[in-house]
Short mmCIF file of C-alpha atoms and ligand atoms in Angstrom, two decimals:
data_model
loop_
_atom_site.label_atom_id
_atom_site.label_comp_id
_atom_site.label_asym_id
_atom_site.label_seq_id
_atom_site.Cartn_x
_atom_site.Cartn_y
_atom_site.Cartn_z
CA MET A 1 84.74 40.66 52.44
CA LEU A 2 82.34 40.41 55.37
CA ARG A 3 81.20 43.99 55.67
CA GLY A 4 77.63 44.44 54.47
CA CYS A 5 76.78 40.76 53.93
CA LEU A 6 74.09 38.46 55.30
CA GLN A 7 75.00 35.22 57.12
CA HIS A 8 73.94 32.70 59.73
CA ALA A 9 76.16 33.14 62.82
CA THR A 10 77.57 30.21 64.74
CA SER A 11 78.01 32.52 67.74
CA PHE A 12 76.69 35.94 68.63
CA PRO A 13 79.18 38.49 67.31
CA SER A 14 81.02 40.51 69.96
CA ALA A 15 80.86 44.30 70.13
CA SER A 16 84.31 44.43 68.54
CA SER A 17 82.99 42.64 65.49
CA SER A 18 80.05 45.01 65.15
CA ILE A 19 81.39 46.36 61.85
CA ARG A 20 80.48 43.00 60.32
CA SER A 21 77.22 43.05 58.48
CA ASN A 22 77.02 39.61 56.92
CA ILE A 23 73.85 37.77 57.85
CA THR A 24 74.77 35.24 60.53
CA MET A 25 72.97 33.21 63.20
CA ALA A 26 73.23 34.36 66.80
CA ASP A 27 73.59 32.40 70.09
CA ARG A 28 71.72 33.28 73.27
CA GLN A 29 73.31 34.11 76.62
CA PRO A 30 71.73 33.42 80.03
CA SER A 31 69.88 36.39 81.53
CA VAL A 32 70.26 37.74 85.05
CA PHE A 33 67.25 40.05 84.82
CA GLU A 34 63.57 39.31 84.25
CA PRO A 35 61.77 41.55 81.76
CA GLN A 36 58.78 43.64 82.78
CA THR A 37 55.43 42.62 81.31
CA ASP A 38 53.14 45.47 82.35
CA LEU A 39 51.62 47.73 79.75
CA GLU A 40 51.54 50.71 82.08
CA SER A 41 55.29 51.07 82.57
CA PHE A 42 55.80 50.61 78.81
CA HIS A 43 53.24 53.31 78.01
CA THR A 44 54.87 55.72 80.46
CA HIS A 45 58.25 55.21 78.78
CA LEU A 46 56.85 55.40 75.24
CA LYS A 47 55.08 58.68 75.95
CA LYS A 48 58.33 60.38 76.89
CA SER A 49 60.38 58.71 74.13
CA LYS A 50 61.66 60.77 71.22
CA ARG A 51 63.92 58.36 69.38
CA VAL A 52 62.52 54.86 68.89
CA LEU A 53 63.71 52.03 66.65
CA ALA A 54 61.67 49.02 65.53
CA LEU A 55 63.28 45.81 64.32
CA LEU A 56 60.75 43.69 62.44
CA GLY A 57 60.68 40.03 61.47
CA ALA A 58 58.40 37.46 59.86
CA GLY A 59 56.22 37.09 63.00
CA LEU A 60 54.77 40.54 62.28
CA SER A 61 53.13 39.13 59.15
CA ALA A 62 52.21 35.74 60.64
CA SER A 63 48.66 36.67 61.51
CA SER A 64 48.20 38.09 57.99
CA GLY A 65 48.67 34.47 56.89
CA LEU A 66 52.35 34.30 55.88
CA PRO A 67 54.54 31.56 57.35
CA THR A 68 57.67 32.38 59.34
CA PHE A 69 61.06 30.90 58.46
CA ARG A 70 61.95 28.91 61.53
CA GLY A 71 58.63 27.85 63.02
CA ALA A 72 56.01 25.49 61.64
CA GLY A 73 55.53 26.37 57.97
CA GLY A 74 59.25 27.14 57.53
CA LEU A 75 59.35 24.44 54.88
CA TRP A 76 58.46 24.77 51.25
CA ARG A 77 57.84 21.40 49.62
CA SER A 78 60.11 19.72 52.18
CA VAL A 79 62.98 22.15 51.47
CA LYS A 80 63.99 24.45 54.35
CA SER A 81 63.13 27.91 53.08
CA THR A 82 66.39 29.28 54.53
CA ASP A 83 68.31 26.77 52.36
CA LEU A 84 66.80 28.35 49.26
CA ALA A 85 67.91 31.85 50.30
CA THR A 86 71.41 31.58 48.86
CA PRO A 87 73.09 32.53 45.58
CA GLN A 88 74.29 28.90 45.36
CA ALA A 89 70.69 27.60 45.44
CA PHE A 90 69.81 29.96 42.58
CA ALA A 91 72.89 28.98 40.55
CA ARG A 92 72.24 25.26 41.14
CA ASN A 93 68.57 25.29 40.26
CA PRO A 94 67.16 28.67 39.16
CA GLY A 95 63.83 27.03 38.26
CA LEU A 96 63.30 25.74 41.83
CA SER A 97 64.45 29.04 43.30
CA TRP A 98 62.07 30.99 41.06
CA GLN A 99 59.19 28.64 41.92
CA PHE A 100 59.81 29.34 45.62
CA TYR A 101 60.07 33.10 45.21
CA ASN A 102 57.13 33.27 42.79
CA TYR A 103 55.12 31.37 45.41
CA ARG A 104 56.12 33.83 48.13
CA ARG A 105 55.23 36.79 45.89
CA HIS A 106 51.87 35.20 45.17
CA MET A 107 51.19 34.54 48.86
CA SER A 108 52.25 38.06 49.89
CA LEU A 109 49.94 39.58 47.28
CA SER A 110 47.05 37.36 48.44
CA VAL A 111 47.09 38.57 52.06
CA GLU A 112 46.53 41.93 53.72
CA PRO A 113 48.55 43.99 56.19
CA ASN A 114 47.34 43.42 59.77
CA PRO A 115 46.68 45.96 62.58
CA ALA A 116 50.36 45.86 63.66
CA HIS A 117 51.56 46.98 60.20
CA TYR A 118 49.05 49.85 60.32
CA ALA A 119 49.94 50.82 63.89
CA LEU A 120 53.66 51.02 63.08
CA ALA A 121 52.92 53.07 59.94
CA LYS A 122 50.85 55.44 62.05
CA LEU A 123 53.60 55.78 64.65
CA ALA A 124 56.03 56.65 61.83
CA ARG A 125 53.74 59.51 60.80
CA LYS A 126 53.26 60.75 64.38
CA MET A 127 56.76 60.45 65.80
CA PRO A 128 59.56 62.08 63.77
CA GLY A 129 62.26 60.14 65.65
CA PHE A 130 60.76 56.70 64.91
CA VAL A 131 62.67 54.53 62.42
CA THR A 132 61.94 50.96 61.32
CA LEU A 133 64.47 48.36 60.24
CA SER A 134 62.61 45.48 58.64
CA GLN A 135 63.86 42.04 57.67
CA ASN A 136 60.57 41.36 55.90
CA VAL A 137 60.48 41.16 52.12
CA ASP A 138 56.69 40.71 51.85
CA GLY A 139 55.74 44.32 51.06
CA LEU A 140 53.03 44.43 53.78
CA SER A 141 54.48 47.44 55.64
CA GLN A 142 54.60 49.37 52.35
CA ARG A 143 50.98 48.40 51.64
CA ALA A 144 50.03 49.71 55.10
CA ASP A 145 51.43 53.08 53.94
CA HIS A 146 54.43 53.04 56.21
CA PRO A 147 56.33 56.20 55.15
CA SER A 148 59.15 54.93 52.91
CA ASP A 149 61.75 57.36 54.25
CA ARG A 150 61.31 55.77 57.70
CA LEU A 151 61.18 52.13 56.58
CA HIS A 152 64.56 50.57 55.83
CA LEU A 153 64.45 47.15 54.18
CA LEU A 154 67.47 45.22 55.42
CA HIS A 155 66.78 42.18 53.22
CA GLY A 156 65.28 43.92 50.17
CA THR A 157 61.84 43.10 48.77
CA LEU A 158 60.25 40.31 46.75
CA PHE A 159 58.88 42.94 44.39
CA ASP A 160 62.22 44.17 43.08
CA LEU A 161 63.83 42.15 40.33
CA LYS A 162 67.42 42.54 39.24
CA CYS A 163 69.83 41.00 36.77
CA SER A 164 71.57 37.95 38.22
CA ASP A 165 74.86 39.16 36.73
CA GLU A 166 76.39 41.75 39.06
CA ARG A 167 78.08 43.45 36.10
CA CYS A 168 74.65 44.42 34.74
CA ASP A 169 72.88 47.02 36.89
CA TYR A 170 69.34 46.35 35.62
CA ARG A 171 66.60 46.59 38.30
CA GLU A 172 62.85 46.91 38.13
CA GLU A 173 59.88 47.09 40.47
CA ASN A 174 57.56 44.23 39.50
CA TYR A 175 54.25 43.08 40.97
CA THR A 176 53.23 40.73 38.13
CA ASP A 177 51.79 37.48 39.45
CA PRO A 178 52.95 35.04 38.19
CA VAL A 179 56.19 36.75 37.34
CA VAL A 180 56.24 34.83 34.02
CA PRO A 181 53.41 32.57 32.73
CA ALA A 182 55.46 29.36 33.20
CA LEU A 183 55.51 30.04 36.97
CA ALA A 184 51.72 30.13 37.33
CA ILE A 185 50.80 28.22 40.50
CA PRO A 186 48.61 25.18 39.80
CA ALA A 187 45.12 25.68 41.24
CA ASP A 188 45.58 22.77 43.66
CA GLN A 189 48.49 24.61 45.31
CA ALA A 190 46.93 28.06 45.58
CA GLN A 191 45.92 29.07 49.11
CA PRO A 192 42.93 31.10 50.17
CA ALA A 193 43.93 34.60 51.26
CA GLY A 194 44.46 34.94 54.99
CA SER A 195 44.89 31.23 55.70
CA VAL A 196 48.03 30.02 57.40
CA VAL A 197 49.65 28.44 54.39
CA ASP A 198 50.74 24.89 53.96
CA ILE A 199 53.69 25.15 51.64
CA SER A 200 55.14 21.78 52.52
CA ASP A 201 53.12 19.67 50.10
CA SER A 202 55.80 17.91 48.12
CA MET A 203 53.34 15.35 46.77
CA VAL A 204 52.12 17.65 44.01
CA ALA A 205 54.63 17.65 41.14
CA LEU A 206 56.11 20.99 40.19
CA PRO A 207 55.79 21.87 36.52
CA SER A 208 59.12 21.21 34.83
CA LEU A 209 60.84 24.36 33.64
CA THR A 210 63.70 25.20 31.35
CA THR A 211 65.90 28.27 31.74
CA TYR A 212 64.08 29.64 28.69
CA ASP A 213 60.82 29.74 30.73
CA LEU A 214 62.29 31.96 33.47
CA PRO A 215 62.41 35.79 33.51
CA HIS A 216 65.35 37.19 31.54
CA CYS A 217 67.13 40.52 31.89
CA PRO A 218 65.77 42.90 29.22
CA GLU A 219 68.96 44.97 29.34
CA CYS A 220 71.88 42.59 28.90
CA LYS A 221 69.56 39.98 27.34
CA ARG A 222 71.95 37.23 28.39
CA ASN A 223 71.18 36.49 32.05
CA LEU A 224 68.23 35.59 34.21
CA LEU A 225 66.49 38.09 36.42
CA ARG A 226 66.46 37.17 40.12
CA PRO A 227 64.46 38.41 43.12
CA GLY A 228 65.83 41.61 44.66
CA VAL A 229 66.16 40.04 48.11
CA VAL A 230 69.38 39.67 50.06
CA TRP A 231 70.61 36.09 50.25
CA PHE A 232 72.92 34.54 52.84
CA GLY A 233 76.50 35.55 52.11
CA GLU A 234 75.41 38.64 50.15
CA ALA A 235 75.87 42.29 50.97
CA LEU A 236 72.99 44.19 52.53
CA PRO A 237 72.01 47.34 50.60
CA GLU A 238 74.63 49.93 51.42
CA VAL A 239 72.10 52.74 51.52
CA VAL A 240 70.13 50.87 54.21
CA LEU A 241 73.25 50.07 56.26
CA ASN A 242 74.21 53.74 56.11
CA LYS A 243 70.75 54.91 57.23
CA ALA A 244 70.91 52.58 60.23
CA LYS A 245 74.47 53.63 61.00
CA ASP A 246 73.61 57.34 60.85
CA TYR A 247 70.61 56.86 63.15
CA LEU A 248 72.70 54.93 65.67
CA ALA A 249 75.57 57.42 65.49
CA ALA A 250 73.42 60.56 66.00
CA PRO A 251 74.39 62.59 69.09
CA GLU A 252 71.00 62.06 70.80
CA ASN A 253 70.45 58.82 72.71
CA ILE A 254 67.94 56.19 71.60
CA ASP A 255 65.07 55.73 74.05
CA LEU A 256 63.66 52.38 72.94
CA ILE A 257 64.04 49.52 70.49
CA MET A 258 60.96 47.39 69.77
CA VAL A 259 61.92 43.91 68.55
CA ILE A 260 58.79 42.56 66.89
CA GLY A 261 58.18 39.06 65.52
CA THR A 262 61.79 38.10 64.90
CA SER A 263 63.83 35.20 66.24
CA ALA A 264 66.82 37.62 66.12
CA GLN A 265 69.02 34.84 64.86
CA VAL A 266 70.29 36.51 61.76
CA TRP A 267 73.15 38.94 61.56
CA PRO A 268 73.47 41.89 61.11
CA ALA A 269 69.80 42.55 61.96
CA ALA A 270 70.10 40.99 65.44
CA GLY A 271 73.15 43.14 66.14
CA TYR A 272 71.06 46.33 66.01
CA ILE A 273 69.52 45.38 69.35
CA GLY A 274 72.91 45.56 71.12
CA GLN A 275 73.90 48.67 69.19
CA ALA A 276 70.68 50.46 70.21
CA ARG A 277 71.26 49.38 73.83
CA ALA A 278 74.73 50.86 73.67
CA ARG A 279 73.03 54.18 72.79
CA GLY A 280 70.79 53.99 75.86
CA ALA A 281 67.78 52.11 74.44
CA ARG A 282 65.55 49.94 76.57
CA VAL A 283 64.44 46.80 74.75
CA CYS A 284 60.82 45.72 74.24
CA VAL A 285 60.31 42.29 72.67
CA VAL A 286 56.95 41.34 71.13
CA ASN A 287 56.89 37.66 70.17
CA MET A 288 54.88 34.47 70.49
CA ASP A 289 57.86 32.97 72.34
CA SER A 290 59.41 34.50 75.46
CA ASP A 291 63.04 34.00 74.42
CA ALA A 292 65.53 36.61 75.61
CA PRO A 293 67.05 38.85 72.95
CA PRO A 294 70.71 38.33 71.97
CA GLY A 295 72.83 39.41 74.94
CA GLY A 296 70.04 38.51 77.40
CA TRP A 297 67.57 40.67 79.30
CA LYS A 298 68.74 43.87 80.99
CA GLN A 299 67.11 45.92 83.70
CA GLY A 300 64.15 47.90 82.36
CA ASP A 301 63.39 45.64 79.37
CA TRP A 302 59.88 44.49 78.46
CA MET A 303 58.58 41.21 77.06
CA PHE A 304 55.07 40.99 75.63
CA ALA A 305 54.26 37.42 74.65
CA GLY A 306 51.54 36.90 72.05
CA ASP A 307 50.40 37.87 68.60
CA ALA A 308 52.04 41.06 67.31
CA ALA A 309 48.85 41.94 65.39
CA VAL A 310 47.01 42.25 68.72
CA LEU A 311 49.80 43.54 70.96
CA VAL A 312 51.46 46.21 68.83
CA PRO A 313 48.37 48.45 68.40
CA GLU A 314 47.77 48.13 72.16
CA LEU A 315 51.38 49.03 72.99
CA LEU A 316 51.40 52.08 70.71
CA LYS A 317 47.95 53.35 71.71
CA PRO A 318 49.08 56.31 73.88
CA VAL A 319 50.85 57.84 70.87
CA ILE A 320 48.78 56.71 67.88
CA GLY A 321 45.37 56.73 69.57
P1 LIG B 1 61.96 33.66 62.00
O1 LIG B 1 61.09 32.64 61.33
O2 LIG B 1 63.36 33.28 62.32
O3 LIG B 1 61.29 34.12 63.37
C1 LIG B 1 59.94 34.51 63.43
C2 LIG B 1 59.64 34.88 64.85
O4 LIG B 1 58.31 35.34 64.90
C3 LIG B 1 59.77 33.74 65.86
O5 LIG B 1 60.53 34.19 66.96
C4 LIG B 1 58.32 33.46 66.27
O6 LIG B 1 58.21 33.08 67.65
C5 LIG B 1 57.68 34.82 66.06
N1 LIG B 1 56.24 34.81 65.78
C6 LIG B 1 55.52 33.91 65.07
N2 LIG B 1 54.24 34.28 64.98
C7 LIG B 1 54.13 35.46 65.63
C8 LIG B 1 53.06 36.36 65.89
N3 LIG B 1 51.82 36.15 65.42
N4 LIG B 1 53.33 37.49 66.61
C9 LIG B 1 54.57 37.72 67.08
N5 LIG B 1 55.62 36.92 66.88
C10 LIG B 1 55.41 35.80 66.15
O7 LIG B 1 61.90 34.97 61.09
P2 LIG B 1 62.88 36.25 61.11
O8 LIG B 1 63.39 36.50 62.46
O9 LIG B 1 62.17 37.33 60.39
O10 LIG B 1 66.20 36.06 55.67
O11 LIG B 1 64.06 35.70 60.21
C11 LIG B 1 65.10 36.58 59.86
C12 LIG B 1 65.61 36.27 58.48
O12 LIG B 1 65.95 34.88 58.40
C13 LIG B 1 64.58 36.46 57.40
O13 LIG B 1 64.54 37.79 56.92
C14 LIG B 1 65.04 35.52 56.32
C15 LIG B 1 65.42 34.34 57.18
O14 LIG B 1 66.32 33.47 56.68
C16 LIG B 1 66.42 35.69 54.38
O15 LIG B 1 65.68 34.96 53.75
C17 LIG B 1 67.64 36.26 53.79
#
């Protein structure tokens, strides 16, 4: 059952496999075209755009002080953070998994949304046809008051908890830090808010935990609670997939997709770029790196290399002021 799940892809899925929604990793193809880099042509296009998509990734929150997954800082205590994002990692060692996710909750609560989060939230209030698909689970867009009906969380959020047994439908919104007292972060591992975090220090021993110490489901009272994020191999929230599908299937064309702070290596999120293109969208990439999006550059695309927190407000200025 691939539909609706998150996976790493070994190759970029073809258009014919676009019904797949497992998270996968995507390959890159060589580009024939060079992207434009001038603000003026982007502003001209944005001003006449009515339907705009944004696809967000961890780079959006980098300058708030949160590490990305695949760059420097993509390690947590010498474990690749992507290796911990699986149901198998949770089943094998729920204590380690909870320590990782409790740490990420703590870090997300210790930092603030940056000007790019606020600019996107403002665009959502100004432009009725603007919709955001976010892979971020850090809650920063929500804290920047991004209208919730226009913000679709492809990978869930760190601040939802749910029962780890699929047969129990218990869910709760939870901002308690630490999530249970046994997960309190030792003072020597806490990071000052806004700093680029070093989460690779494996020299400091983790407190040893028993299953008893971890959060339990108050409904079925038998199983552990787990973070309400989507893990590799798991289904994306159906309601979110349907929102994206409806937007892409609407009769009106899409004018633009802004691909901000994501390596676009994870399926199905990366696939939305090609699907938006197929509905007429021009692609604008905002990233520290100048890599081409999956499928390569096409005529009329833009690439703005640098920090999203600086570039995004500048790019959206003609509409948000
Ligand atoms: P990645 O870590 O794969 O990519 C982050 C991207 O942000 C990279 O392309 C960086 O070049 C770029 N970047 C870094 N700092 C930036 C800055 N200040 N401004 C702009 N760009 C910057 O993160 P994602 O693409 O979000 O899923 O990863 C997608 C998914 O893979 C995540 O949601 C997560 C991960 O495994 C799960 O955990 C299920």
